[in-house]
Amino acid sequence: MQQGTQFLPISKEDMRQRGWDELDFVLVMGDAYVDHPSFGPAIIGRILEAEGYRVGVISQPDYTTCESFKVLGKPRYGFFIGGGNVDSMVAHYSVAKVRRKVDEYTPGGVAGKRPDRSATVYTQLAKQAYPDLPVILGGLEASLRRFAHYDYWMDTVLPSIAETSGADIISFGMGEHQTVEIARRLAAGEKASEIRDVEGTCYMTDFAHLPAKYLECAGFNKVSTDKVAYAKACRIQMDNQDSVTGQIIVQKQEHGYLVQNPPAKPLTRRELDRVAALPYTRTWHPSYDALGGVPAIEEVEFSIIHNRGCYGGCNFCAITLHQGRRVTSRSVDSVVEEGELLTKQPGFKGYIHDVGGPTANFRLPSCAKQMTEGMCQGGKKCLAPGPCPHLIIDHTEYLNMLRRLRALPGVKKVFIRSGIRYDYLTWDKDETFFKELVEHHVSGQLKVAPEHCAPNTLKYMGKPPVEVFNKFSKRFYELTKKAGKKQYLVPYLMSSHPGSTLEDAVYLAEYLYKHNIRPEQVQDFYPTPGTVSTCMFYTGLDPYTLKPVFVEKSPEGKALQRALLQYYEPRNAEKVVKALHKTHREDLIPLLVPGYKPKVSAQARPVTGRKSAQNAKAAGRPVQGRFVPNHGKGSGKNSGRPTFAPKTKRK
């Protein structure tokens, strides 16, 4: 905890200790109150405090009654509400829609302390408690649901959260600029209904009060029944998330019109430094001590965030619609000062666990052009399928920062645990950073995200070809060996992404076998609101071309794809074999499932005799208990895919 720092009040008693009988704003959050810069509500609270406002916190209120929103009294100007660092539905349910047993953002990891769709529920309760007070709804959950959107958990399209929640203003993206301006104008006596020109905000209005100039996308009724219209609307929304080129977007909802103003300008380096220097206590509120604290802080307590935004533009990532594609970063001095602060924190043992952000090794904008002309539209990527000719590739400043952190008294190691863009690193002709990464900044395992290897799937993911990963992997192990270390890559992989067929999943399993990769953690594609991939999942269309995209939605098909990622697990044997039969890749059974013996039914018993054996072989049935593959369409030789039969028995 920084010297002299106090938590924001959470009770009337806290207010009395400060000599306050009234608050200016109440901050409501779906997470436990953790006053750390990795937690969005903590930043908003400290920003308001720095502007001179009296701010109190209601964390995970009782969502069965509006009385829980009155515990700090009626604020003078209104509520700022956020659903939590993680979307409440993702926090509550697995991709299989199974209720999770742990919520890491709740004291003790206890599940069920906030409602489903918490941003909506909290806003409605605040409105019930004080109907005359404005509610500004922000955070990830609101940001990604600001347009009419496909809801995976209900398997339907829902209207904008601005309409369903009743919020006066939606603050989307990183909300510092919006928060300061809205608070100033409310405190000056302006009504929320009159605050209609703040960048980075949305609001509901009627037809008569629409702005003079705007770009319209298909409305809720249209996109909920017409998938082509939904895909076209998605493209309009994605193409207007740049602060330079973004236009006002209007979308009709059930009972009014949503107006999205252009995105707020990213914070400058000086502004980011100011946010990082705010007086956070950097820990959970002491009222949670008896409950065991808040598990979510363990990953970030001794980590440093040095940047925002990501121009990687992966189609399954929500950063484009939330943080944006322009990268901004803190100064090296600011990051080093935070490193010095960490060395003085209770429990620090000499290890800075991470120096990263959305993408750890991005410090600069992708190109000079974007600063004046904005990011490229139409689905163009800076990194995929290959590097843009205008891409700035430079690790110099990041490396300098890491060197200064390593030199701090009391620091033993500085690790990088958030995502490294291995493609960006591979394309850097200067290997100095790569070498020092291997020598100093890997804690035994380096997590990277190739996600897949099949060309078709990677195309729909917006990822580079697997050959780039192969080149990176080869060089990583060469440098690791040269450094005399035992370090490993941990690849993140995803099954059932739109575009991924069962044949693609088999191709991936074959690739993993060849490269002796056994991923411990894999995931099914999770269709969360606000991504291009979710649009493809719902519509079956590429929003940039309107061409059909294969989408695996059946439980069996998804289970087979997922099992192939961990083909080596005995529990997956039956599914793997079934997938190989379905794709006519029986030639892989001895490799992926060695020793597998199919269960023989009465209808498919082993046959003997020359003639019977010939008939069985032609039909692809077992002969003497051994499956004889029928090499038809899609099998190894005819499929155009290599088979990786080892010359010696695999150990």
XYZ file of C-alpha atoms in Angstrom:
651
model
C 0.000 0.000 0.000
C 1.317 3.426 -0.909
C 2.084 5.597 2.093
C -0.884 7.635 3.293
C -3.315 5.936 0.917
C -6.860 5.152 2.023
C -9.496 2.986 0.420
C -12.520 4.819 -0.893
C -15.421 4.700 1.601
C -17.584 1.580 1.567
C -19.789 2.502 4.510
C -21.356 5.439 6.350
C -18.744 4.975 9.039
C -15.949 5.394 6.488
C -17.627 8.590 5.321
C -17.872 9.930 8.876
C -14.167 9.281 9.436
C -13.478 11.560 6.481
C -15.947 14.139 7.729
C -18.338 13.510 4.840
C -22.095 13.445 5.202
C -22.749 13.106 1.481
C -21.050 11.691 -1.617
C -20.836 13.188 -5.090
C -20.774 9.855 -6.896
C -21.296 6.224 -5.952
C -19.281 3.630 -7.824
C -20.995 0.223 -8.101
C -19.007 -2.819 -9.191
C -19.696 -6.477 -9.867
C -16.329 -7.560 -8.452
C -14.920 -7.394 -4.983
C -13.326 -4.024 -4.244
C -9.672 -4.421 -5.204
C -7.879 -1.081 -5.365
C -5.351 -2.049 -8.011
C -4.698 -0.536 -11.476
C -5.470 -3.875 -13.135
C -9.094 -3.463 -12.018
C -11.110 -1.003 -14.101
C -13.413 0.250 -11.318
C -10.375 1.115 -9.186
C -9.091 3.369 -11.958
C -12.466 5.087 -12.374
C -12.769 5.636 -8.639
C -9.287 7.109 -8.329
C -9.773 9.287 -11.426
C -12.922 10.807 -9.899
C -11.159 11.270 -6.576
C -8.256 13.023 -8.325
C -10.748 15.425 -9.901
C -11.876 16.449 -6.418
C -15.109 14.470 -6.105
C -16.248 12.554 -3.036
C -16.597 8.954 -4.195
C -17.879 5.889 -2.380
C -17.919 2.221 -3.407
C -20.674 -0.382 -3.342
C -19.155 -3.725 -4.213
C -21.256 -6.743 -5.186
C -24.477 -5.379 -3.670
C -27.438 -7.558 -2.773
C -29.102 -7.818 -6.168
C -32.496 -8.841 -4.788
C -33.360 -5.388 -3.473
C -32.714 -1.772 -4.365
C -32.161 -1.020 -0.661
C -28.570 -2.233 -1.062
C -27.993 0.782 -3.319
C -28.915 3.167 -0.503
C -26.260 2.110 2.028
C -24.102 5.176 1.317
C -27.024 7.551 1.014
C -28.127 9.426 -2.057
C -25.166 10.809 -4.035
C -25.384 14.388 -5.273
C -24.768 13.682 -8.945
C -25.278 10.017 -9.778
C -23.942 6.479 -10.158
C -21.069 5.054 -12.168
C -21.744 1.337 -12.606
C -19.665 -1.523 -14.025
C -20.457 -5.226 -14.268
C -16.906 -6.344 -13.468
C -13.462 -6.966 -14.938
C -14.873 -10.067 -16.629
C -18.226 -10.329 -18.351
C -20.611 -11.714 -15.736
C -21.886 -14.479 -18.028
C -18.361 -15.623 -18.830
C -17.515 -15.443 -15.127
C -20.522 -17.640 -14.312
C -20.624 -20.174 -17.161
C -18.205 -22.331 -19.118
C -18.455 -22.500 -22.894
C -20.591 -25.622 -22.350
C -22.957 -23.381 -20.337
C -22.135 -25.234 -17.142
C -22.225 -23.106 -14.006
C -18.750 -22.403 -12.675
C -18.001 -23.273 -9.061
C -15.469 -20.484 -8.497
C -15.548 -16.734 -9.123
C -12.009 -15.412 -8.792
C -13.204 -11.808 -8.525
C -15.247 -12.556 -5.393
C -13.855 -12.829 -1.838
C -12.783 -16.397 -1.199
C -13.596 -17.295 -4.799
C -17.217 -17.883 -3.838
C -19.614 -18.122 -6.780
C -23.050 -16.494 -6.948
C -22.297 -13.144 -5.306
C -23.402 -11.185 -8.354
C -26.261 -11.783 -10.764
C -26.185 -12.904 -14.348
C -25.999 -9.828 -16.592
C -24.907 -7.832 -13.587
C -24.455 -4.540 -15.491
C -28.131 -4.545 -16.446
C -29.397 -5.677 -13.038
C -27.347 -3.117 -11.112
C -28.484 -0.271 -13.354
C -32.125 -1.195 -12.934
C -31.756 -1.401 -9.142
C -30.001 1.971 -8.966
C -32.859 3.468 -10.961
C -35.359 1.938 -8.557
C -33.477 3.299 -5.560
C -33.189 6.854 -6.907
C -35.284 7.343 -10.080
C -34.157 10.946 -10.475
C -30.410 10.203 -10.472
C -28.433 9.518 -13.652
C -26.640 6.212 -14.162
C -23.512 6.040 -16.307
C -22.903 2.411 -17.225
C -19.418 1.371 -18.306
C -16.952 -1.468 -18.205
C -16.437 -4.505 -20.408
C -19.934 -5.970 -20.159
C -21.665 -2.755 -21.202
C -19.037 -1.905 -23.792
C -19.464 -5.160 -25.703
C -23.260 -5.102 -25.545
C -23.807 -1.556 -26.691
C -25.261 -2.617 -30.057
C -27.920 -5.228 -30.721
C -25.911 -8.405 -30.221
C -26.036 -12.176 -30.396
C -26.307 -13.652 -26.906
C -24.758 -17.109 -26.784
C -26.334 -18.078 -23.470
C -29.884 -17.399 -24.686
C -29.049 -18.275 -28.300
C -30.811 -15.196 -29.588
C -30.187 -11.580 -30.535
C -30.779 -9.018 -27.778
C -31.232 -5.237 -28.021
C -28.572 -2.807 -26.877
C -27.837 -2.830 -23.169
C -28.523 0.901 -23.262
C -32.182 0.059 -23.819
C -32.562 -3.031 -21.625
C -30.742 -1.544 -18.627
C -32.238 1.938 -18.704
C -28.834 3.591 -18.263
C -28.691 7.283 -19.125
C -25.267 7.025 -20.748
C -23.121 4.078 -21.845
C -19.387 4.717 -21.550
C -17.594 2.291 -23.872
C -13.931 1.468 -24.161
C -11.343 2.728 -21.700
C -13.382 5.302 -19.842
C -11.093 7.897 -18.265
C -11.796 10.756 -20.686
C -15.546 10.121 -20.696
C -15.718 9.811 -16.918
C -13.991 13.125 -16.272
C -16.107 15.048 -18.771
C -19.438 13.534 -17.711
C -18.689 14.117 -14.029
C -17.719 17.737 -14.691
C -20.875 18.452 -16.639
C -23.181 16.741 -14.134
C -21.548 18.663 -11.287
C -22.071 21.885 -13.262
C -25.787 21.218 -13.272
C -26.196 19.786 -16.752
C -28.779 17.019 -17.088
C -27.675 13.596 -18.310
C -30.254 13.852 -21.087
C -28.373 16.895 -22.388
C -24.942 15.248 -22.438
C -25.012 13.911 -25.967
C -21.689 14.838 -27.532
C -19.083 13.040 -25.422
C -16.771 10.825 -27.451
C -16.747 7.220 -26.268
C -20.399 7.246 -25.160
C -23.747 5.895 -26.343
C -27.266 6.961 -25.467
C -30.878 6.237 -26.385
C -33.070 8.828 -28.064
C -36.095 9.172 -30.348
C -36.153 9.826 -34.076
C -36.750 13.549 -33.649
C -33.538 13.980 -31.655
C -31.109 12.028 -33.798
C -27.899 13.887 -34.691
C -27.734 15.773 -37.973
C -25.207 13.415 -39.534
C -24.702 9.727 -38.845
C -24.098 6.283 -40.338
C -26.963 3.863 -39.789
C -26.742 0.102 -39.451
C -29.662 -2.325 -39.557
C -31.882 -2.170 -36.479
C -32.665 -4.745 -33.832
C -35.758 -6.167 -35.537
C -33.820 -6.613 -38.764
C -30.621 -8.105 -37.372
C -32.567 -10.478 -35.099
C -34.255 -12.092 -38.119
C -31.869 -11.469 -41.015
C -28.346 -12.851 -40.645
C -27.025 -11.024 -43.691
C -28.198 -7.759 -42.115
C -26.494 -8.759 -38.838
C -23.199 -9.419 -40.652
C -23.368 -6.100 -42.506
C -24.110 -4.274 -39.235
C -21.110 -5.968 -37.617
C -18.802 -4.679 -40.327
C -20.115 -1.106 -39.989
C -19.561 -1.246 -36.235
C -16.047 -2.669 -36.511
C -15.027 -0.198 -39.209
C -15.973 2.748 -37.000
C -14.047 1.955 -33.825
C -11.131 4.239 -34.644
C -10.895 7.624 -32.942
C -9.619 9.245 -36.169
C -12.079 7.893 -38.738
C -14.987 6.621 -36.639
C -18.377 8.131 -37.479
C -21.519 8.444 -35.357
C -23.492 5.199 -35.682
C -27.246 4.900 -35.183
C -29.096 1.624 -34.684
C -32.822 1.362 -34.042
C -33.703 -0.754 -31.024
C -37.124 -2.004 -29.897
C -38.347 1.302 -28.470
C -35.908 3.945 -29.621
C -32.613 4.668 -31.298
C -29.126 3.920 -30.034
C -26.597 6.607 -30.899
C -22.912 5.749 -30.626
C -20.580 8.724 -30.710
C -17.090 8.240 -32.186
C -14.657 6.433 -29.875
C -12.756 8.480 -27.317
C -9.178 9.357 -28.149
C -6.678 6.992 -26.494
C -4.852 8.365 -23.494
C -1.540 9.973 -24.315
C 1.642 8.661 -22.733
C 1.553 11.444 -20.156
C -2.079 10.677 -19.308
C -1.340 6.966 -18.939
C 1.527 7.806 -16.605
C -0.841 9.928 -14.518
C -3.358 7.095 -14.249
C -0.632 4.665 -13.188
C 0.595 7.069 -10.491
C -2.762 7.445 -8.744
C -2.660 6.419 -5.066
C -3.910 2.832 -5.264
C -3.621 0.693 -2.169
C -2.783 -2.152 -4.594
C -4.681 -4.784 -2.629
C -8.164 -5.951 -1.706
C -10.244 -4.171 0.885
C -9.363 -5.399 4.404
C -12.982 -6.433 5.000
C -12.187 -9.483 2.839
C -9.259 -10.682 4.953
C -11.362 -13.097 6.979
C -12.759 -14.570 3.750
C -9.324 -15.332 2.355
C -8.932 -12.313 0.101
C -9.672 -12.108 -3.627
C -8.011 -14.778 -5.811
C -7.913 -12.613 -8.965
C -5.184 -10.379 -7.565
C -2.656 -13.203 -7.416
C -1.865 -12.923 -11.141
C -1.413 -9.154 -11.119
C -0.233 -8.162 -7.648
C 3.423 -8.005 -8.692
C 2.870 -7.327 -12.379
C 3.037 -4.127 -14.421
C 0.771 -3.051 -17.278
C 2.756 -0.881 -19.671
C 0.428 -0.587 -22.687
C -3.135 -0.554 -23.994
C -4.782 -1.581 -27.222
C -3.733 -4.186 -29.764
C -3.392 -3.947 -33.527
C -3.158 -7.733 -33.776
C -6.864 -7.697 -34.589
C -7.627 -11.385 -33.925
C -11.247 -11.924 -34.913
C -12.146 -13.754 -31.695
C -10.782 -10.993 -29.443
C -12.969 -8.251 -27.936
C -10.122 -5.736 -27.669
C -11.041 -4.123 -31.008
C -14.463 -3.107 -29.714
C -13.245 -2.209 -26.218
C -9.644 -0.969 -25.958
C -9.239 -0.394 -29.677
C -6.489 -1.234 -32.145
C -4.218 1.734 -31.548
C -1.437 0.895 -29.119
C -0.494 3.448 -26.507
C 2.085 2.941 -23.791
C 3.487 4.421 -20.617
C 6.890 6.045 -20.418
C 9.831 3.910 -19.387
C 10.355 6.122 -16.332
C 6.757 5.551 -15.203
C 7.103 1.775 -15.520
C 10.411 1.748 -13.649
C 8.882 3.844 -10.853
C 6.141 1.241 -10.489
C 8.800 -1.443 -10.399
C 10.485 0.375 -7.517
C 7.121 0.595 -5.764
C 6.601 -3.164 -6.117
C 9.908 -3.866 -4.373
C 8.526 -2.109 -1.279
C 5.202 -3.962 -1.239
C 4.479 -6.551 1.473
C 5.072 -10.050 0.162
C 7.422 -9.054 -2.668
C 10.059 -11.763 -3.046
C 12.171 -10.294 -5.795
C 10.090 -11.384 -8.790
C 8.146 -9.096 -11.098
C 5.730 -11.591 -12.587
C 4.855 -9.754 -15.782
C 5.530 -6.591 -17.744
C 2.822 -6.659 -20.348
C -0.689 -5.806 -21.352
C -3.018 -6.961 -24.130
C 0.152 -7.771 -26.102
C 3.354 -7.630 -24.100
C 5.812 -6.608 -26.821
C 3.809 -3.770 -28.387
C 4.976 -0.291 -27.415
C 4.382 1.789 -30.543
C 1.583 2.394 -33.029
C 1.613 -0.133 -35.857
C 2.530 2.584 -38.386
C 2.887 6.348 -38.661
C -0.049 6.551 -41.050
C -2.645 5.520 -38.452
C -1.969 8.581 -36.313
C -3.409 10.891 -38.990
C -5.488 8.583 -41.185
C -6.674 6.009 -38.656
C -6.463 2.231 -38.706
C -7.167 0.385 -41.946
C -10.763 -0.789 -42.383
C -12.465 -3.631 -44.179
C -10.885 -6.380 -42.102
C -7.306 -5.563 -43.077
C -4.778 -6.795 -40.533
C -1.411 -5.384 -39.554
C 0.071 -8.841 -38.918
C -1.980 -11.353 -40.902
C -1.628 -13.115 -43.185
C 1.749 -11.361 -43.199
C 3.247 -8.111 -41.903
C 1.975 -4.915 -43.495
C 4.775 -3.131 -45.407
C 4.199 -0.083 -43.207
C 4.463 -2.018 -39.914
C 6.936 -0.538 -37.418
C 8.897 -3.414 -35.879
C 11.024 -2.209 -32.985
C 11.683 -3.741 -29.543
C 14.306 -1.183 -28.527
C 12.265 0.767 -25.977
C 10.679 -2.352 -24.482
C 14.098 -3.957 -24.084
C 15.524 -0.827 -22.441
C 12.628 -0.832 -19.998
C 13.182 -4.498 -19.083
C 16.883 -3.910 -18.566
C 16.208 -1.043 -16.166
C 13.689 -3.152 -14.242
C 16.180 -6.011 -13.969
C 18.737 -3.605 -12.510
C 16.491 -2.403 -9.684
C 17.747 -3.215 -6.162
C 15.736 -6.086 -4.740
C 14.652 -7.453 -8.129
C 15.832 -10.985 -8.860
C 13.880 -11.720 -12.025
C 11.538 -9.915 -14.405
C 9.227 -12.270 -16.280
C 6.903 -11.804 -19.238
C 3.772 -13.884 -18.813
C 1.141 -12.039 -20.833
C 0.901 -12.632 -24.568
C 3.999 -12.217 -26.710
C 3.209 -11.744 -30.401
C 5.675 -14.308 -31.695
C 5.053 -13.263 -35.304
C 5.997 -9.645 -34.562
C 9.063 -10.893 -32.675
C 10.082 -13.227 -35.503
C 9.926 -10.421 -38.056
C 12.340 -8.250 -36.059
C 15.686 -8.476 -37.882
C 17.475 -7.448 -34.689
C 17.524 -10.536 -32.443
C 18.728 -8.708 -29.343
C 15.326 -8.721 -27.673
C 14.656 -12.345 -28.625
C 17.956 -13.415 -27.066
C 17.373 -11.464 -23.841
C 13.805 -12.724 -23.639
C 15.127 -16.287 -23.623
C 17.998 -15.527 -21.271
C 16.191 -13.418 -18.678
C 12.428 -13.233 -18.978
C 10.986 -16.756 -19.272
C 9.902 -18.447 -16.063
C 10.420 -21.950 -17.428
C 7.468 -21.695 -19.808
C 6.549 -19.038 -22.353
C 2.901 -18.827 -23.327
C 2.183 -18.098 -26.970
C -0.994 -18.308 -29.010
C -0.758 -19.964 -32.437
C -4.393 -21.064 -31.795
C -4.428 -23.540 -34.710
C -2.404 -24.734 -37.690
C -4.962 -25.369 -40.444
C -4.749 -22.574 -43.053
C -8.498 -22.206 -43.414
C -9.097 -21.880 -39.686
C -6.222 -19.439 -39.206
C -7.645 -17.267 -41.978
C -10.968 -16.926 -40.168
C -9.188 -16.318 -36.877
C -7.149 -13.503 -38.406
C -3.898 -15.242 -37.467
C -0.704 -15.676 -39.530
C 0.182 -19.020 -41.144
C 1.556 -21.744 -38.887
C 4.920 -21.533 -40.689
C 5.562 -18.310 -38.767
C 5.043 -20.156 -35.488
C 7.283 -22.982 -36.672
C 10.078 -20.515 -37.404
C 9.642 -18.853 -34.016
C 9.533 -22.172 -32.175
C 12.664 -23.469 -33.863
C 14.617 -20.322 -33.025
C 13.294 -20.229 -29.449
C 14.645 -23.697 -28.729
C 17.936 -22.926 -30.474
C 18.439 -19.858 -28.292
C 17.286 -21.744 -25.195
C 19.849 -24.491 -25.814
C 22.563 -21.939 -26.451
C 21.692 -20.228 -23.145
C 21.995 -23.555 -21.335
C 18.415 -23.468 -20.104
C 15.472 -25.851 -20.017
C 12.524 -23.773 -21.150
C 9.398 -24.632 -23.051
C 6.706 -23.052 -25.156
C 3.125 -23.418 -23.977
C 0.856 -22.945 -26.988
C -2.720 -21.785 -26.595
C -5.017 -23.701 -28.946
C -8.676 -23.327 -29.783
C -11.190 -25.817 -31.138
C -14.404 -25.234 -33.080
C -13.637 -21.677 -34.138
C -15.825 -20.632 -37.091
C -14.243 -22.052 -40.213
C -12.699 -25.016 -38.377
C -13.970 -28.278 -39.855
C -13.436 -31.705 -38.363
C -10.816 -32.244 -41.074
C -9.028 -29.123 -39.826
C -9.105 -30.472 -36.278
C -7.602 -33.773 -37.445
C -4.951 -31.811 -39.319
C -4.135 -30.015 -36.070
C -3.909 -33.275 -34.125
C -1.536 -34.620 -36.786
C 0.557 -31.458 -36.474
C 0.691 -31.761 -32.693
C 1.808 -35.376 -32.973
C 4.552 -34.540 -35.464
C 5.890 -31.728 -33.279
C 5.458 -33.663 -30.028
C 3.191 -30.965 -28.567
C 0.833 -32.040 -25.813
C -1.199 -28.998 -24.770
C -2.364 -29.108 -21.175
C -4.910 -26.304 -21.624
C -7.222 -26.052 -24.606
C -10.510 -24.289 -25.098
C -13.572 -24.353 -27.248
C -14.362 -21.143 -29.061
C -16.521 -18.997 -26.726
C -18.934 -16.724 -28.661
C -18.895 -13.621 -26.481
C -20.586 -10.388 -27.628
C -18.626 -7.862 -29.635
C -16.302 -9.959 -31.784
C -16.133 -10.701 -35.509
C -15.879 -14.411 -34.735
C -19.128 -14.325 -32.768
C -20.767 -12.698 -35.766
C -19.506 -15.587 -37.903
C -20.697 -18.100 -35.311
C -24.234 -16.681 -35.313
C -24.654 -15.835 -38.978
C -22.454 -18.416 -40.675
C -21.097 -15.545 -42.765
C -17.832 -13.647 -43.009
C -18.974 -10.051 -42.347
C -16.287 -8.661 -44.679
C -17.124 -10.847 -47.696
C -20.601 -12.180 -46.821
C -19.400 -15.595 -47.965
C -20.562 -18.666 -46.005
C -18.379 -19.933 -43.169
C -18.650 -23.434 -41.733
C -19.584 -23.314 -38.040
C -19.539 -26.375 -35.801
C -22.409 -26.020 -33.351
C -23.395 -29.599 -32.565
C -22.318 -30.874 -29.133
C -20.849 -34.006 -30.712
C -18.889 -32.126 -33.344
C -17.480 -29.702 -30.771
C -16.552 -32.592 -28.467
C -14.693 -34.373 -31.271
C -12.704 -31.261 -32.199
C -11.782 -30.628 -28.597
C -10.765 -34.252 -28.005
C -8.395 -34.131 -30.988
C -6.404 -31.333 -29.334
C -5.611 -33.769 -26.517
C -5.576 -36.951 -28.541
C -3.053 -38.526 -26.153
C -5.466 -38.556 -23.191
C -6.966 -42.049 -22.683
C -10.346 -40.509 -21.898
C -10.435 -39.069 -25.415
C -9.592 -42.281 -27.280
C -13.107 -43.153 -28.418
C -13.797 -39.617 -29.631
C -10.482 -39.392 -31.458
C -11.051 -42.679 -33.249
C -14.572 -41.650 -34.158
C -13.288 -38.372 -35.609
C -10.657 -40.224 -37.629
C -13.284 -42.597 -39.016
C -15.589 -39.718 -39.931
C -12.787 -37.962 -41.822
C -11.441 -41.181 -43.395
C -8.101 -40.756 -41.639
C -7.923 -44.235 -40.112
C -4.248 -44.239 -41.043
C -3.652 -41.984 -38.038
C -5.194 -44.330 -35.461
C -1.944 -46.247 -34.771
C -0.134 -42.938 -34.274
C -2.621 -40.926 -32.240
C -4.226 -43.818 -30.324
C -1.585 -46.571 -30.218
C -2.876 -49.901 -28.990
C -6.488 -48.918 -29.548
C -8.784 -51.906 -29.827
C -12.324 -51.143 -31.017
C -15.235 -52.664 -29.234
C -16.563 -55.400 -31.466
C -20.331 -55.742 -31.646
C -22.269 -58.790 -32.718
C -22.878 -57.153 -36.099
C -19.183 -56.519 -36.704
C -17.334 -59.519 -35.363
C -13.928 -60.418 -36.784
C -14.284 -62.675 -39.799
C -12.102 -65.498 -41.013
C -11.730 -67.175 -44.322
C -10.260 -65.745 -47.457
C -13.490 -64.763 -49.203
C -15.079 -63.339 -46.085
C -11.932 -61.383 -45.334
C -11.930 -59.858 -48.813
C -15.558 -58.775 -48.392
C -14.845 -57.325 -44.972
C -11.811 -55.449 -46.235
C -13.815 -53.906 -49.069
C -16.415 -52.727 -46.573
C -13.847 -51.381 -44.128
C -14.843 -53.858 -41.398
C -12.455 -55.592 -38.968
C -10.525 -58.572 -40.175
C -9.242 -60.805 -37.377
C -10.003 -58.023 -34.925
C -7.891 -55.446 -36.816
C -9.440 -52.485 -38.643
C -8.572 -52.282 -42.305
C -8.877 -48.667 -43.424
C -10.759 -47.836 -46.562
C -8.509 -45.220 -48.216
C -11.112 -43.124 -49.903
C -11.573 -39.388 -50.231
C -9.781 -37.478 -47.471
C -7.354 -40.238 -46.510
C -3.640 -39.580 -46.178
C -2.376 -40.069 -49.738
C -5.369 -38.511 -51.454
C -6.008 -35.620 -49.109
C -2.917 -33.585 -49.922
C -1.949 -33.653 -46.235
C 1.246 -35.305 -45.023
C 1.123 -38.320 -42.773
C 3.694 -38.470 -40.020
C 4.496 -42.126 -39.566
C 7.600 -42.365 -37.373
C 10.494 -44.600 -38.388
C 10.931 -45.783 -34.821
C 8.522 -46.504 -32.039
C 7.503 -43.301 -30.226
C 8.725 -43.121 -26.654
